[in-house]
Amino acid sequence: MFGDGGEVSLTMKYMNRFGCIGAACEENCCMDGWRIDVDRAHYDKLMAMAQFSAKPIARKFNATFIIVPKKNKKEPERYIIKQFEGGGCSLFDDGWCELHATFGYETLPHVCAFYPRKLKYVGETVELSATGSCPEVTRQIILHEDGVDLEPIDFSRVHRKVLQDGLDPRDTRPFFRTFIEVRGFVMELLREESLAWDERQFLMLWFSKRTTEVLSKAVPKADLSPVAREMELLRNPKVRHEITKRYAELQTPAALVLMVVRAIVRPKTKGIVRPKWNELTNGVINSYTRLAEMLPQSEDPAEHDRQAEASLREPQHMTTIEVWAEYRRRRDRIRAIPEVARTIDRCFKNYSIHTWFHRMPTEENDIITYTLRTLTQQSAMKFLLYSQVGLQDAVSELEAAAPEEREAVLAKVLDTVEKATVNVFYQIARHVEHGLLIKWLAEMLRKMEMFSAAGGVYLIHF
Ligand code: SF4
């Protein structure tokens, strides 16, 4: 039976520590405007329970669930929960769930009971992970050095079995057959403390570029020896050194900064209010003089894309170069404090390792696309993090501290940095990773001929 100890299971330490913090959460997932689909079994159960309840409860619950008629014969009808105007579950009440409070945990639809978790079979192994769009998950992933260490699932914390897409062991395409070994190799590379964080990413990129001809969904059969050879080569410190040396020289073009910011400000869904996201992104954008006027102005995603694409053909503004220079100045100033740089690198390292575990590379067409998309997401994270005026102020405070105060001020700065990083990471996961923005950004990079290994290097240097 599932979770009775007879199953081979795998998770990361952050998952065995995670628990929803409910009313203490800075941005409850229930209020984010996501469509909340109710599975048929829970819909039927809830309707039956509502019928036998007191009139006000019955009325309330009957009015809460919307039936979406089937579009064609093949599709079933769907059941969704009504939203507040501007987005948010209409059963959410001051940090608590009315459904949970009225009828108990068992009646929660799967999506409510299981978010942010993801349970999947990878071959014979059952794996548990969670999306970083939940701030508490992100905290558990990035704030503890051992957050992404692998270990068996603590089933006493998993109250439902809701399986999502996993890896079918019958798929014999090389990309699928080598998945576990390749993922293990990349995670090992990303953990390699003898290398700087950027160097580890160069090697990941190099490996993806060199193996993508084999590690692609389009390839039904292939000789796997080139993949094994690349892994062996990259375990050799001399080879690693040679490769990372080649990448160190490449300079990121200024135009990339504008592309990244355009993806960040791209509207998501009409009518959904995103106060935390707006506060974060407007705060950063307005801190760069004249950046706002260089961005597409439309609220309509299609019009935004048209304006952004048209601007690709415009001559480069002097201000793009100024923004790029200012961004680098802020980033380098923050990273000049070794303790801060180490903390930020640990956050990125843990998040990347978690991503390789949580999102299977086979979700993309090939390994290089997967790698470039993770690097693209990280460039947006870096921009929103390093640009923050609050971090610059914290650095100024540290610079002004007397030697005897330094330790205490540094502890405060590190705390500020960690909080800012959690804020940026979970919001990017929620508003960018969950949506189509990363895909859009990848498309833009393709048009600029940067969706390539060289483009990957620029993203790492970003
Ligand atoms: S975002 Fe995470 S911590 Fe916050 S309410 Fe949702 S599951 Fe709980």
XYZ file of C-alpha atoms and ligand atoms in Angstrom:
470
model
C 0.000 0.000 0.000
C 1.126 3.571 -0.703
C 3.293 4.924 2.098
C 3.276 1.709 4.166
C 7.064 1.462 4.001
C 7.146 -1.057 1.142
C 7.689 1.639 -1.478
C 10.994 3.117 -2.635
C 10.553 6.838 -2.098
C 12.621 9.966 -2.574
C 12.285 13.573 -1.542
C 14.391 16.455 -0.292
C 14.767 17.529 3.311
C 12.780 20.722 2.690
C 9.696 18.612 1.924
C 9.868 16.620 5.139
C 10.018 19.931 7.021
C 7.367 21.832 5.096
C 3.938 22.583 6.520
C 1.477 25.246 5.388
C 1.657 28.229 7.758
C -1.912 29.357 6.946
C -2.823 32.714 8.412
C 0.888 33.572 8.985
C 1.611 33.322 5.253
C 2.620 36.577 3.547
C 0.584 35.815 0.420
C -1.915 32.978 0.702
C -2.084 30.877 -2.456
C -5.910 30.870 -2.203
C -5.941 34.594 -2.941
C -3.816 34.580 -6.036
C -6.523 34.455 -8.665
C -5.624 30.943 -9.868
C -8.536 28.991 -11.203
C -9.536 26.462 -8.525
C -10.752 23.267 -10.146
C -12.752 20.906 -7.968
C -12.477 17.210 -8.806
C -15.760 15.410 -9.461
C -15.631 13.165 -6.368
C -15.200 16.122 -4.001
C -17.769 18.212 -5.823
C -20.402 15.465 -5.371
C -19.451 14.989 -1.731
C -19.659 18.714 -1.000
C -22.990 19.161 -2.716
C -24.414 16.257 -0.702
C -23.056 17.677 2.561
C -24.339 21.164 1.759
C -27.842 19.777 1.184
C -27.971 18.348 4.684
C -26.634 21.505 6.310
C -28.400 24.503 7.791
C -29.971 26.769 5.146
C -27.401 29.610 5.149
C -24.566 27.101 4.695
C -26.413 25.218 1.958
C -27.156 28.494 0.148
C -23.590 29.718 0.441
C -22.008 26.527 -0.884
C -24.549 26.105 -3.667
C -23.678 29.588 -4.893
C -19.926 29.032 -4.630
C -19.376 26.273 -7.162
C -19.667 27.076 -10.833
C -20.337 24.348 -13.358
C -18.453 24.898 -16.603
C -20.340 23.030 -19.349
C -18.401 20.615 -21.540
C -16.999 22.155 -24.704
C -17.355 18.982 -26.733
C -18.394 15.362 -26.301
C -14.946 14.196 -25.232
C -14.407 16.747 -22.464
C -16.252 16.341 -19.144
C -17.953 19.287 -17.481
C -15.800 21.069 -14.914
C -16.446 22.515 -11.467
C -14.670 25.608 -10.262
C -14.849 27.818 -7.184
C -16.147 31.349 -7.614
C -13.545 34.101 -7.211
C -13.686 37.486 -5.557
C -13.454 40.458 -7.909
C -9.758 41.000 -8.679
C -9.007 37.319 -7.983
C -9.047 35.063 -4.920
C -11.067 32.135 -3.605
C -14.495 33.272 -2.399
C -14.299 30.751 0.467
C -11.194 32.377 1.913
C -11.965 34.199 5.119
C -9.338 36.208 7.012
C -6.498 33.720 6.587
C -8.682 30.632 6.909
C -10.606 28.361 4.581
C -14.364 28.272 5.142
C -14.676 24.900 3.479
C -12.079 23.373 5.786
C -13.652 25.051 8.826
C -17.208 23.937 7.953
C -16.757 20.399 6.638
C -13.174 19.412 7.534
C -9.949 18.515 5.701
C -11.350 15.415 3.983
C -13.790 17.500 1.946
C -11.118 19.790 0.477
C -10.762 19.332 -3.283
C -7.492 17.647 -4.257
C -6.001 20.867 -5.583
C -6.533 22.665 -2.224
C -5.450 19.731 -0.073
C -2.356 18.980 -2.099
C -0.926 22.317 -3.279
C 2.039 23.089 -3.305
C 3.096 19.440 -3.394
C 3.850 17.289 -6.406
C 3.879 13.502 -6.172
C 5.067 11.480 -9.114
C 6.473 8.096 -10.029
C 9.881 8.126 -11.618
C 10.221 4.530 -12.715
C 9.504 2.490 -9.583
C 10.313 5.318 -7.182
C 7.701 7.644 -5.790
C 9.024 11.206 -5.546
C 7.669 14.133 -3.574
C 8.559 17.788 -4.180
C 6.785 21.154 -4.126
C 6.559 24.336 -6.134
C 8.524 27.368 -5.001
C 5.460 29.550 -5.653
C 4.612 28.920 -1.987
C 6.812 31.241 0.111
C 7.115 28.718 2.931
C 8.386 26.074 0.509
C 10.923 28.565 -0.854
C 12.103 29.387 2.678
C 12.616 25.699 3.426
C 14.478 25.171 0.137
C 16.883 28.083 0.196
C 17.471 29.080 3.807
C 18.948 25.798 5.009
C 22.219 24.474 3.663
C 20.852 20.907 3.739
C 17.374 21.840 2.386
C 17.896 19.950 -0.883
C 19.641 16.874 0.510
C 17.884 13.739 -0.677
C 16.122 11.374 1.729
C 13.068 9.054 1.828
C 9.606 10.610 2.129
C 8.194 11.005 5.606
C 4.763 9.607 4.760
C 3.325 10.687 8.094
C 3.232 14.199 6.560
C 1.515 13.188 3.311
C -2.209 12.896 3.906
C -3.330 12.317 0.332
C -2.038 10.519 -2.661
C -2.575 12.807 -5.644
C -0.344 11.610 -8.448
C 0.851 13.902 -11.192
C 2.739 13.190 -14.403
C 5.858 11.174 -13.780
C 8.284 9.166 -15.846
C 6.961 6.144 -17.642
C 9.663 3.437 -17.512
C 8.320 1.959 -20.743
C 9.480 5.020 -22.690
C 12.777 3.882 -24.149
C 13.838 7.135 -25.826
C 17.361 8.037 -24.621
C 16.171 11.276 -23.007
C 13.835 9.260 -20.770
C 16.027 6.189 -20.288
C 19.000 8.196 -19.031
C 16.897 10.675 -17.055
C 17.760 9.474 -13.542
C 21.485 9.210 -14.236
C 21.653 12.577 -16.036
C 19.662 14.364 -13.334
C 21.882 12.820 -10.646
C 24.993 13.928 -12.521
C 23.803 17.535 -12.923
C 22.773 17.746 -9.273
C 26.201 16.412 -8.268
C 27.828 19.073 -10.459
C 25.719 21.833 -8.938
C 26.763 20.716 -5.452
C 30.488 20.784 -6.263
C 31.808 23.175 -3.616
C 35.353 23.235 -5.036
C 34.005 25.303 -7.953
C 32.509 28.804 -7.902
C 28.736 28.883 -8.425
C 29.023 30.401 -11.928
C 31.546 27.744 -12.914
C 29.161 24.959 -11.925
C 26.509 26.503 -14.120
C 28.923 26.814 -17.058
C 29.617 23.103 -16.763
C 25.904 22.299 -16.614
C 25.395 24.395 -19.749
C 28.350 22.772 -21.480
C 27.032 19.303 -20.674
C 23.537 20.204 -21.947
C 24.892 21.669 -25.168
C 27.106 18.656 -25.844
C 24.433 16.035 -25.168
C 21.277 17.675 -26.510
C 21.510 15.829 -29.834
C 20.888 12.625 -27.880
C 18.873 13.971 -24.941
C 15.924 15.125 -26.997
C 12.340 13.899 -27.258
C 12.695 13.804 -31.027
C 15.381 11.097 -30.852
C 13.839 7.607 -30.660
C 17.101 5.673 -30.437
C 20.748 6.639 -30.090
C 24.128 5.500 -28.961
C 24.407 6.630 -25.330
C 28.178 6.551 -25.148
C 28.609 10.324 -25.922
C 26.508 11.126 -22.832
C 28.568 8.780 -20.649
C 31.783 10.244 -22.103
C 30.743 13.837 -21.315
C 29.922 12.868 -17.728
C 33.280 11.207 -17.326
C 35.131 14.161 -18.858
C 33.364 16.661 -16.642
C 34.374 14.739 -13.540
C 37.994 15.514 -14.410
C 39.204 18.700 -12.619
C 41.612 19.613 -15.451
C 38.867 19.478 -18.077
C 36.576 21.491 -15.834
C 39.219 24.141 -15.472
C 39.749 24.408 -19.250
C 36.031 24.771 -19.937
C 35.300 27.349 -17.267
C 38.305 29.413 -18.463
C 36.747 29.677 -21.941
C 33.488 31.020 -20.582
C 34.974 33.537 -18.192
C 35.820 35.992 -20.994
C 32.387 36.384 -22.598
C 30.650 39.695 -21.859
C 26.867 39.917 -21.531
C 25.348 42.425 -24.000
C 23.429 45.332 -22.455
C 20.288 44.547 -24.510
C 19.635 41.474 -22.355
C 18.717 43.570 -19.343
C 15.790 45.181 -21.141
C 14.569 41.845 -22.404
C 14.541 40.443 -18.872
C 12.669 43.443 -17.474
C 10.107 43.279 -20.259
C 9.335 39.695 -19.309
C 8.936 40.736 -15.684
C 6.435 43.487 -16.473
C 4.474 41.538 -19.079
C 0.800 41.477 -18.012
C -0.415 38.028 -16.991
C -4.172 37.655 -16.838
C -6.573 40.536 -17.365
C -8.474 41.561 -14.242
C -6.207 39.828 -11.688
C -4.796 42.194 -9.087
C -1.271 41.367 -7.917
C -0.428 43.851 -5.142
C 2.742 42.136 -3.833
C 4.120 41.603 -7.316
C 3.349 45.180 -8.314
C 5.002 46.490 -5.156
C 8.144 44.451 -5.868
C 8.446 45.169 -9.575
C 7.368 48.837 -9.476
C 9.774 49.484 -6.596
C 12.660 48.094 -8.647
C 11.703 49.660 -11.980
C 11.085 53.101 -10.539
C 14.471 53.016 -8.855
C 16.097 53.127 -12.317
C 15.707 56.595 -13.765
C 13.903 56.462 -17.105
C 13.579 52.673 -17.215
C 9.767 52.816 -16.989
C 9.449 54.904 -20.156
C 11.381 52.291 -22.178
C 8.882 49.508 -21.449
C 5.728 48.470 -23.329
C 2.754 50.278 -21.782
C -0.163 48.042 -22.721
C -2.316 46.049 -20.275
C -3.148 43.661 -23.093
C -0.639 40.760 -23.396
C -0.857 40.656 -27.218
C -0.268 44.392 -27.555
C 2.561 44.195 -24.995
C 4.254 41.524 -27.128
C 3.801 43.583 -30.289
C 5.404 46.660 -28.692
C 8.239 44.615 -27.181
C 8.973 42.920 -30.514
C 8.835 46.206 -32.423
C 11.373 47.672 -30.000
C 13.797 44.840 -30.856
C 14.237 46.506 -34.234
C 14.726 50.003 -32.812
C 18.223 51.401 -32.468
C 19.557 50.747 -28.991
C 18.831 53.525 -26.530
C 21.679 55.002 -24.664
C 19.520 54.434 -21.583
C 19.635 50.641 -22.027
C 23.362 50.833 -21.549
C 22.895 53.104 -18.561
C 20.413 50.713 -16.966
C 22.776 47.808 -17.556
C 25.699 49.712 -16.039
C 23.612 50.744 -13.025
C 22.324 47.199 -12.505
C 25.866 45.828 -12.582
C 27.044 48.511 -10.180
C 24.341 47.531 -7.675
C 24.948 43.805 -8.151
C 28.734 44.082 -7.789
C 28.396 46.273 -4.712
C 26.223 43.681 -2.981
C 28.435 40.792 -4.073
C 31.579 42.567 -2.846
C 30.624 41.459 0.685
C 31.803 37.822 0.754
C 29.279 36.662 3.372
C 26.412 38.146 1.341
C 27.653 36.674 -1.957
C 27.961 33.243 -0.284
C 24.420 33.482 1.101
C 22.951 34.463 -2.266
C 24.881 31.726 -4.094
C 23.606 29.145 -1.607
C 20.038 30.279 -2.300
C 20.530 29.989 -6.066
C 22.313 26.652 -5.724
C 19.564 25.123 -3.607
C 16.848 26.506 -5.855
C 18.528 25.108 -8.984
C 19.008 21.659 -7.467
C 15.390 21.677 -6.336
C 14.299 22.649 -9.879
C 16.118 19.659 -11.409
C 14.306 17.431 -8.933
C 10.876 19.065 -9.097
C 10.570 19.818 -12.805
C 11.702 16.988 -14.991
C 13.960 17.992 -17.909
C 11.699 15.822 -20.066
C 9.016 18.486 -19.655
C 10.949 20.316 -22.386
C 11.831 19.109 -25.881
C 15.496 18.669 -25.111
C 18.020 19.217 -22.360
C 19.463 22.477 -23.697
C 16.010 24.097 -23.774
C 15.416 22.998 -20.190
C 18.782 24.375 -19.052
C 18.345 27.685 -20.844
C 14.901 28.135 -19.374
C 16.202 27.654 -15.838
C 18.978 30.166 -16.520
C 16.489 32.611 -18.018
C 14.351 32.425 -14.895
C 17.398 33.002 -12.730
C 18.333 36.149 -14.653
C 14.908 37.614 -13.807
C 15.470 36.638 -10.159
C 18.887 38.291 -10.127
C 17.543 41.525 -11.594
C 14.756 41.824 -9.034
C 17.060 40.908 -6.177
C 20.220 42.910 -6.825
C 18.294 46.001 -7.937
C 16.467 46.456 -4.645
C 17.057 49.770 -2.972
C 16.578 48.142 0.453
C 19.635 45.927 -0.151
C 21.705 48.910 -1.248
C 20.712 50.685 1.984
C 21.703 47.613 4.012
C 25.122 47.591 2.317
C 25.556 51.313 3.074
C 24.776 50.622 6.725
C 27.407 47.905 6.823
C 29.973 50.129 5.150
C 29.329 52.840 7.741
C 29.490 50.464 10.742
C 32.344 50.788 13.239
C 34.574 47.668 13.417
C 33.098 46.614 16.760
C 29.552 46.838 15.350
C 30.269 44.998 12.115
C 29.261 41.519 13.270
C 25.851 42.628 14.523
C 25.166 44.808 11.451
C 26.277 41.985 9.148
C 23.800 39.594 10.790
C 21.070 42.162 10.116
C 22.195 42.567 6.494
C 22.175 38.790 5.939
C 18.679 38.614 7.372
C 17.544 41.379 4.981
C 19.170 39.576 2.059
C 17.511 36.253 2.909
C 14.077 37.825 3.280
C 14.474 39.702 -0.022
C 15.609 36.507 -1.754
C 12.623 34.498 -0.500
C 10.325 37.296 -1.645
C 11.820 37.447 -5.145
C 12.093 33.672 -5.648
C 8.560 32.770 -4.635
C 7.063 35.677 -6.557
C 8.997 34.795 -9.697
C 7.845 31.176 -9.329
C 4.266 32.327 -8.814
C 4.015 34.984 -11.501
C 6.655 33.992 -14.020
C 7.442 30.258 -13.746
C 3.778 29.236 -13.409
C 2.720 31.275 -16.384
C 3.886 31.652 -19.931
C 6.380 34.420 -19.232
C 9.477 32.260 -19.221
C 8.331 30.750 -22.494
C 7.817 34.251 -23.850
C 11.243 35.362 -22.664
C 12.821 32.277 -24.223
C 11.055 33.187 -27.484
C 12.457 36.734 -27.319
C 15.937 35.364 -26.711
C 15.509 33.121 -29.753
C 14.647 36.184 -31.848
C 17.776 37.913 -30.576
C 19.737 34.735 -31.423
C 20.623 34.338 -27.771
C 18.817 31.061 -27.083
C 22.094 29.241 -27.494
C 25.086 28.185 -25.429
C 26.533 31.707 -25.799
C 23.204 33.157 -24.677
C 23.353 30.789 -21.702
C 26.738 32.192 -20.756
C 25.330 35.725 -20.896
C 22.507 34.640 -18.605
C 24.977 33.119 -16.134
C 27.047 36.296 -16.155
C 23.904 38.420 -15.777
S 1.231 29.744 -0.124
Fe 2.008 27.969 1.046
S 2.171 28.614 3.209
Fe 0.925 30.129 2.075
S -1.198 29.473 2.411
Fe -0.552 28.523 0.458
S 0.339 26.500 1.010
Fe 0.145 27.705 2.921
